[in-house]
């Protein structure tokens, strides 16, 4: 089983230069190979006798004008070659045409290497860069398949390790649980627990709006003075500020989701969730913000693969199952409940229900009945 762990890294200034050089070379090499591919393709179309002229790193580095390619590790370039071959092959099976060139400004800064890397505690090693400090230790034990070094928009560096791990099945447990993914809370369990989503976006929203407003003002000013954005230091500084808030929100949200999905898959053998049509729901504007906030899709995705890792079962209950209408005590269908109704009394057996807890119990019952 392959597992990925992304860790913030702190290269020193020499290492930073080396990493930036590698980003540049990798981007250049991708564009070079792609251009060559497209040219060859066109030539061949015009002249079927045309023999493809493939120039790769091995030939390129011998030419004096490309000698600078030798300043970086060769491995990331061979990864680029592999990636491009794959992407190029897909050209003819997809409707999107040739792969895209990578622009200096907009393409993601990253490169991958699969040879000669080592991890030791909170340091990792790649050749030509050396030992780099990491924010935390690598979470998984096993064979290191590759590492991708990247830089976020706000300028932080990361290493994503892909590890081939041993079997990570857990001892079976007897609990099972139903989860209702709600709006007032992120998640309500059939055990009666209401887990808050902390509304990450909203807590940082005001700050984001303020900083974004500043950014557009600076854009205006730059336009008025006819200045290139690259040269406007104030604009660039503000752009990084905005990117940082976005990253902060995303990190907090992922951290929350990972902790919760890990705990639930540790504690339960069977987890039942409602399969939701998030796209359909997001069209309703009043709800849109809350729903995007809570990131259901990502949460269910995490539950799914963590269940596989640990030997647990995830059951997805049909989204047309009336989990909020059924009485979990007697099974009576009490009819549709508006979203603002948080509690209701069953007209058949008289049980008082918390809307969400009742729904999650129904989801559990329905999920388990499907397995029996
Ligand atoms: Zn009832």
Coordinates of C-alpha atoms and ligand atoms in Angstrom, one line a residue:
X1 CA 0.0 0.0 0.0
X2 CA 1.4 3.4 -1.0
X3 CA 0.9 6.3 1.4
X4 CA 1.8 9.9 1.0
X5 CA 2.9 12.4 3.6
X6 CA 3.5 16.1 2.9
X7 CA 5.8 17.8 5.3
X8 CA 6.9 21.4 5.5
X9 CA 10.7 21.8 5.0
X10 CA 13.2 24.5 5.8
X11 CA 16.0 24.6 3.3
X12 CA 18.9 27.0 4.1
X13 CA 19.8 29.7 1.6
X14 CA 22.2 27.5 -0.4
X15 CA 19.7 24.7 -0.5
X16 CA 16.9 27.1 -1.5
X17 CA 19.0 28.3 -4.5
X18 CA 19.6 24.7 -5.5
X19 CA 15.9 23.9 -5.3
X20 CA 14.9 27.0 -7.2
X21 CA 17.5 26.0 -9.9
X22 CA 15.9 22.6 -10.1
X23 CA 12.4 24.0 -10.4
X24 CA 13.7 26.1 -13.3
X25 CA 15.5 23.3 -15.1
X26 CA 12.6 20.9 -14.7
X27 CA 10.2 23.5 -16.2
X28 CA 12.7 24.2 -19.0
X29 CA 13.1 20.5 -19.8
X30 CA 9.4 19.8 -19.9
X31 CA 8.9 22.7 -22.3
X32 CA 11.9 21.6 -24.4
X33 CA 10.7 18.0 -24.7
X34 CA 7.1 19.0 -25.4
X35 CA 8.2 21.5 -28.1
X36 CA 10.3 18.8 -29.7
X37 CA 7.4 16.3 -29.6
X38 CA 5.0 18.7 -31.2
X39 CA 7.4 19.7 -33.9
X40 CA 8.2 16.1 -34.7
X41 CA 4.5 15.3 -34.8
X42 CA 3.8 18.1 -37.3
X43 CA 6.8 17.2 -39.5
X44 CA 5.8 13.6 -39.7
X45 CA 2.3 14.6 -40.6
X46 CA 3.6 16.6 -43.5
X47 CA 6.3 14.1 -44.5
X48 CA 5.6 10.5 -43.4
X49 CA 9.3 9.6 -44.2
X50 CA 10.5 12.0 -41.5
X51 CA 12.6 10.4 -38.8
X52 CA 12.0 11.7 -35.3
X53 CA 14.8 13.6 -33.8
X54 CA 14.7 12.9 -30.1
X55 CA 17.1 14.9 -28.0
X56 CA 17.1 14.2 -24.3
X57 CA 19.2 15.2 -21.3
X58 CA 22.0 12.8 -22.3
X59 CA 22.5 14.7 -25.5
X60 CA 21.5 18.1 -24.3
X61 CA 24.1 18.3 -21.4
X62 CA 26.9 17.9 -23.9
X63 CA 26.0 21.0 -25.7
X64 CA 27.7 24.1 -24.2
X65 CA 24.6 26.3 -24.3
X66 CA 22.8 23.8 -22.0
X67 CA 25.7 23.0 -19.8
X68 CA 23.9 24.6 -16.8
X69 CA 21.6 21.6 -16.7
X70 CA 24.5 19.7 -15.1
X71 CA 24.3 21.9 -12.1
X72 CA 21.2 20.0 -10.8
X73 CA 20.5 16.4 -10.1
X74 CA 19.7 14.4 -13.3
X75 CA 17.0 12.3 -11.6
X76 CA 14.2 15.0 -11.6
X77 CA 14.8 15.4 -15.3
X78 CA 14.3 11.8 -16.0
X79 CA 11.1 11.9 -14.0
X80 CA 10.0 14.8 -16.3
X81 CA 10.8 12.6 -19.3
X82 CA 8.6 9.8 -17.9
X83 CA 5.8 12.2 -17.1
X84 CA 5.9 13.8 -20.5
X85 CA 5.9 10.4 -22.3
X86 CA 2.8 9.5 -20.3
X87 CA 1.1 12.8 -20.9
X88 CA 2.0 12.7 -24.6
X89 CA 0.5 9.2 -25.0
X90 CA -2.7 10.5 -23.5
X91 CA -2.9 13.2 -26.1
X92 CA -4.3 10.8 -28.5
X93 CA -6.9 9.2 -26.1
X94 CA -8.3 12.5 -24.9
X95 CA -10.0 15.5 -26.4
X96 CA -7.7 18.0 -24.7
X97 CA -4.9 18.0 -27.3
X98 CA -1.2 18.2 -26.5
X99 CA 0.0 18.6 -23.0
X100 CA 0.5 22.2 -21.9
X101 CA 3.6 24.2 -21.7
X102 CA 4.6 25.3 -18.2
X103 CA 4.7 29.0 -17.7
X104 CA 7.3 30.6 -15.3
X105 CA 4.6 32.6 -13.7
X106 CA 1.7 30.3 -13.3
X107 CA 2.8 26.8 -13.2
X108 CA 3.3 25.0 -9.9
X109 CA 6.9 25.0 -8.7
X110 CA 7.8 21.4 -8.0
X111 CA 10.0 18.5 -8.9
X112 CA 10.2 14.8 -8.1
X113 CA 13.1 12.5 -7.5
X114 CA 13.1 8.7 -7.0
X115 CA 16.7 7.9 -6.4
X116 CA 19.2 8.5 -3.6
X117 CA 16.9 10.0 -1.0
X118 CA 17.2 9.2 2.7
X119 CA 15.2 10.1 5.8
X120 CA 16.7 10.4 9.3
X121 CA 14.5 11.7 12.1
X122 CA 13.6 15.3 11.2
X123 CA 16.0 15.5 8.2
X124 CA 15.9 14.2 4.7
X125 CA 18.5 13.9 2.1
X126 CA 18.5 14.4 -1.7
X127 CA 21.6 14.6 -3.7
X128 CA 23.0 18.1 -4.7
X129 CA 20.7 19.6 -2.1
X130 CA 21.9 17.7 1.0
X131 CA 20.2 17.2 4.4
X132 CA 17.2 19.4 4.8
X133 CA 15.3 20.1 8.0
X134 CA 11.6 19.0 8.2
X135 CA 8.8 20.3 10.4
X136 CA 8.0 16.8 11.6
X137 CA 9.1 13.2 11.2
X138 CA 7.8 11.0 8.4
X139 CA 4.6 9.3 9.5
X140 CA 5.0 6.0 7.7
X141 CA 7.6 3.3 7.8
X142 CA 8.5 1.4 4.7
X143 CA 10.3 1.8 1.3
X144 CA 10.6 5.3 0.1
X145 CA 9.3 5.4 -3.5
X146 CA 9.9 9.0 -4.3
X147 CA 9.8 12.5 -2.9
X148 CA 8.3 15.6 -4.5
X149 CA 9.7 19.0 -3.5
X150 CA 7.4 21.9 -4.0
X151 CA 6.8 25.5 -3.1
X152 CA 3.5 27.0 -2.3
X153 CA 2.2 30.4 -3.5
X154 CA 3.1 32.0 -0.2
X155 CA 6.7 30.8 -0.6
X156 CA 6.8 27.9 1.8
X157 CA 8.7 24.7 0.9
X158 CA 7.3 21.2 1.2
X159 CA 8.4 17.6 0.6
X160 CA 5.8 15.0 -0.2
X161 CA 7.1 11.5 0.5
X162 CA 5.5 8.4 -1.2
X163 CA 6.1 5.4 1.0
X164 CA 5.3 1.7 0.2
X165 CA 4.1 0.5 3.6
X166 CA 3.6 -2.9 5.1
X167 CA 0.1 -4.1 5.9
X168 CA -1.5 -1.7 8.3
X169 CA -4.6 -3.7 9.2
X170 CA -5.9 -3.1 12.8
X171 CA -7.4 -5.6 15.2
X172 CA -11.1 -5.8 14.6
X173 CA -13.4 -3.9 17.0
X174 CA -17.1 -4.4 17.6
X175 CA -18.4 -0.9 17.3
X176 CA -20.2 0.4 14.3
X177 CA -21.4 3.9 13.8
X178 CA -23.6 6.0 11.5
X179 CA -22.6 9.6 10.5
X180 CA -24.9 12.4 9.5
X181 CA -23.0 15.1 7.8
X182 CA -24.9 18.2 9.0
X183 CA -25.0 21.9 8.7
X184 CA -25.1 23.1 12.3
X185 CA -22.3 20.7 13.1
X186 CA -19.8 19.1 10.8
X187 CA -20.8 15.7 11.8
X188 CA -23.3 14.0 14.1
X189 CA -22.8 10.4 15.1
X190 CA -25.4 7.7 16.0
X191 CA -23.6 7.6 19.4
X192 CA -25.0 11.1 20.0
X193 CA -21.8 13.0 19.5
X194 CA -22.0 16.4 17.7
X195 CA -18.7 17.4 16.2
X196 CA -18.3 21.0 15.3
X197 CA -16.7 22.0 12.0
X198 CA -15.2 25.1 13.7
X199 CA -16.2 27.0 10.5
X200 CA -12.6 27.6 9.5
X201 CA -13.4 29.7 6.6
X202 CA -15.6 32.0 8.5
X203 CA -13.2 32.6 11.3
X204 CA -10.6 33.8 8.9
X205 CA -13.1 35.2 6.4
X206 CA -13.1 38.8 7.6
X207 CA -9.3 38.9 7.5
X208 CA -9.4 37.4 4.0
X209 CA -11.9 39.9 2.7
X210 CA -9.9 42.8 4.1
X211 CA -6.6 41.6 2.6
X212 CA -8.2 40.8 -0.7
X213 CA -9.7 44.2 -0.9
X214 CA -6.3 45.7 -0.3
X215 CA -4.9 43.5 -3.1
X216 CA -7.5 44.8 -5.6
X217 CA -6.8 48.3 -4.6
X218 CA -3.1 47.8 -5.3
X219 CA -4.0 46.3 -8.6
X220 CA -6.0 49.4 -9.5
X221 CA -3.1 51.7 -8.5
X222 CA -0.7 49.6 -10.7
X223 CA -3.1 49.8 -13.6
X224 CA -3.5 53.6 -13.2
X225 CA 0.2 54.1 -13.3
X226 CA 0.6 51.6 -16.1
X227 CA 3.1 49.5 -14.2
X228 CA 3.9 45.9 -14.7
X229 CA 2.7 43.8 -11.8
X230 CA 6.0 42.0 -11.4
X231 CA 7.6 45.3 -10.6
X232 CA 5.0 46.4 -8.0
X233 CA 6.5 45.3 -4.7
X234 CA 3.5 46.3 -2.7
X235 CA 1.2 44.3 -4.9
X236 CA 3.4 41.2 -4.8
X237 CA 3.8 41.5 -1.0
X238 CA 0.0 41.7 -0.6
X239 CA -0.5 38.7 -3.0
X240 CA 1.7 36.6 -0.7
X241 CA -0.3 37.7 2.3
X242 CA -3.6 36.6 0.7
X243 CA -2.1 33.3 -0.4
X244 CA -1.0 32.7 3.2
X245 CA -4.5 33.1 4.6
X246 CA -5.8 30.7 2.0
X247 CA -3.2 28.2 2.9
X248 CA -3.9 28.6 6.6
X249 CA -7.6 27.9 6.1
X250 CA -6.8 24.9 3.9
X251 CA -4.3 23.5 6.4
X252 CA -6.6 23.9 9.4
X253 CA -9.4 22.2 7.5
X254 CA -7.3 19.3 6.4
X255 CA -5.8 18.8 9.9
X256 CA -9.3 18.7 11.4
X257 CA -10.6 16.2 8.8
X258 CA -7.5 13.9 9.2
X259 CA -7.8 13.8 13.0
X260 CA -11.5 13.0 12.8
X261 CA -11.3 10.4 10.1
X262 CA -8.4 8.7 11.9
X263 CA -10.2 8.6 15.2
X264 CA -13.5 7.3 13.7
X265 CA -11.7 4.6 11.7
X266 CA -9.7 3.6 14.8
X267 CA -12.8 3.2 17.0
X268 CA -15.3 1.6 14.6
X269 CA -15.4 -1.6 12.5
X270 CA -18.2 -0.4 10.3
X271 CA -18.9 3.2 9.4
X272 CA -22.1 4.2 7.6
X273 CA -22.4 7.5 5.8
X274 CA -24.9 9.1 3.6
X275 CA -23.8 9.5 0.0
X276 CA -24.4 13.2 -0.7
X277 CA -24.9 15.0 -3.9
X278 CA -22.8 17.9 -2.9
X279 CA -23.0 19.6 -6.3
X280 CA -26.8 19.6 -6.2
X281 CA -26.7 21.1 -2.7
X282 CA -24.2 23.8 -3.5
X283 CA -26.6 25.3 -6.0
X284 CA -28.8 26.4 -3.1
X285 CA -27.0 29.7 -2.3
X286 CA -28.0 30.0 1.3
X287 CA -26.4 26.7 2.1
X288 CA -23.5 27.0 -0.3
X289 CA -21.0 28.5 2.1
X290 CA -21.7 26.1 4.9
X291 CA -21.4 23.1 2.7
X292 CA -18.2 24.1 1.0
X293 CA -16.9 24.9 4.5
X294 CA -17.4 21.4 5.8
X295 CA -15.7 19.6 3.0
X296 CA -17.8 16.5 3.0
X297 CA -16.3 15.0 -0.1
X298 CA -12.8 15.1 1.2
X299 CA -13.9 13.7 4.5
X300 CA -15.6 10.7 2.9
X301 CA -12.6 10.2 0.7
X302 CA -10.4 10.0 3.8
X303 CA -12.7 7.6 5.6
X304 CA -12.7 5.5 2.5
X305 CA -9.0 5.0 2.2
X306 CA -8.4 4.8 5.9
X307 CA -11.0 2.1 6.2
X308 CA -9.1 0.2 3.5
X309 CA -5.8 0.6 5.4
X310 CA -7.1 -0.6 8.6
X311 CA -9.4 -3.4 7.4
X312 CA -12.6 -1.5 8.3
X313 CA -15.8 -1.2 6.2
X314 CA -17.3 2.0 4.9
X315 CA -20.9 1.8 3.8
X316 CA -22.4 4.5 1.7
X317 CA -26.2 4.8 2.1
X318 CA -28.2 5.8 -0.9
X319 CA -28.8 9.6 -0.9
X320 CA -32.5 9.2 -1.5
X321 CA -32.8 7.2 1.8
X322 CA -35.1 9.4 3.9
X323 CA -32.8 9.5 7.0
X324 CA -34.3 12.7 8.4
X325 CA -38.0 11.5 8.0
X326 CA -37.9 8.1 9.6
X327 CA -38.4 7.6 13.4
X328 CA -35.4 5.7 14.6
X329 CA -37.5 4.2 17.4
X330 CA -40.5 2.7 15.6
X331 CA -39.6 3.1 11.9
X332 CA -42.6 5.3 11.1
X333 CA -42.1 7.8 8.2
X334 CA -43.1 11.1 9.7
X335 CA -42.8 13.1 6.4
X336 CA -40.5 15.8 5.2
X337 CA -38.9 18.1 7.7
X338 CA -37.8 21.6 6.8
X339 CA -34.2 22.4 7.4
X340 CA -35.0 24.8 10.3
X341 CA -36.7 22.0 12.3
X342 CA -34.0 20.8 14.7
X343 CA -36.3 18.6 16.9
X344 CA -39.5 16.7 16.3
X345 CA -41.9 14.3 18.0
X346 CA -42.8 11.1 16.2
X347 CA -46.6 11.2 15.5
X348 CA -46.8 7.4 15.9
X349 CA -44.8 6.5 19.0
X350 CA -44.3 10.0 20.5
X351 CA -40.5 9.8 20.8
X352 CA -38.8 13.2 20.9
X353 CA -36.0 13.3 18.3
X354 CA -32.9 15.5 17.8
X355 CA -33.1 15.8 14.0
X356 CA -29.5 15.0 13.3
X357 CA -28.9 12.3 15.9
X358 CA -32.1 10.5 14.7
X359 CA -30.8 10.8 11.1
X360 CA -27.4 9.3 11.9
X361 CA -29.1 6.4 13.8
X362 CA -31.2 5.7 10.7
X363 CA -28.1 5.8 8.5
X364 CA -26.4 3.3 10.7
X365 CA -29.4 1.0 10.7
X366 CA -29.8 1.3 6.9
X367 CA -26.1 0.7 6.3
X368 CA -25.9 -2.3 8.6
X369 CA -29.1 -3.9 7.1
X370 CA -27.4 -3.7 3.6
X371 CA -24.5 -5.7 4.9
X372 CA -26.6 -8.5 6.6
Ligands
LIG1 ZN1 -41.8 6.6 16.2

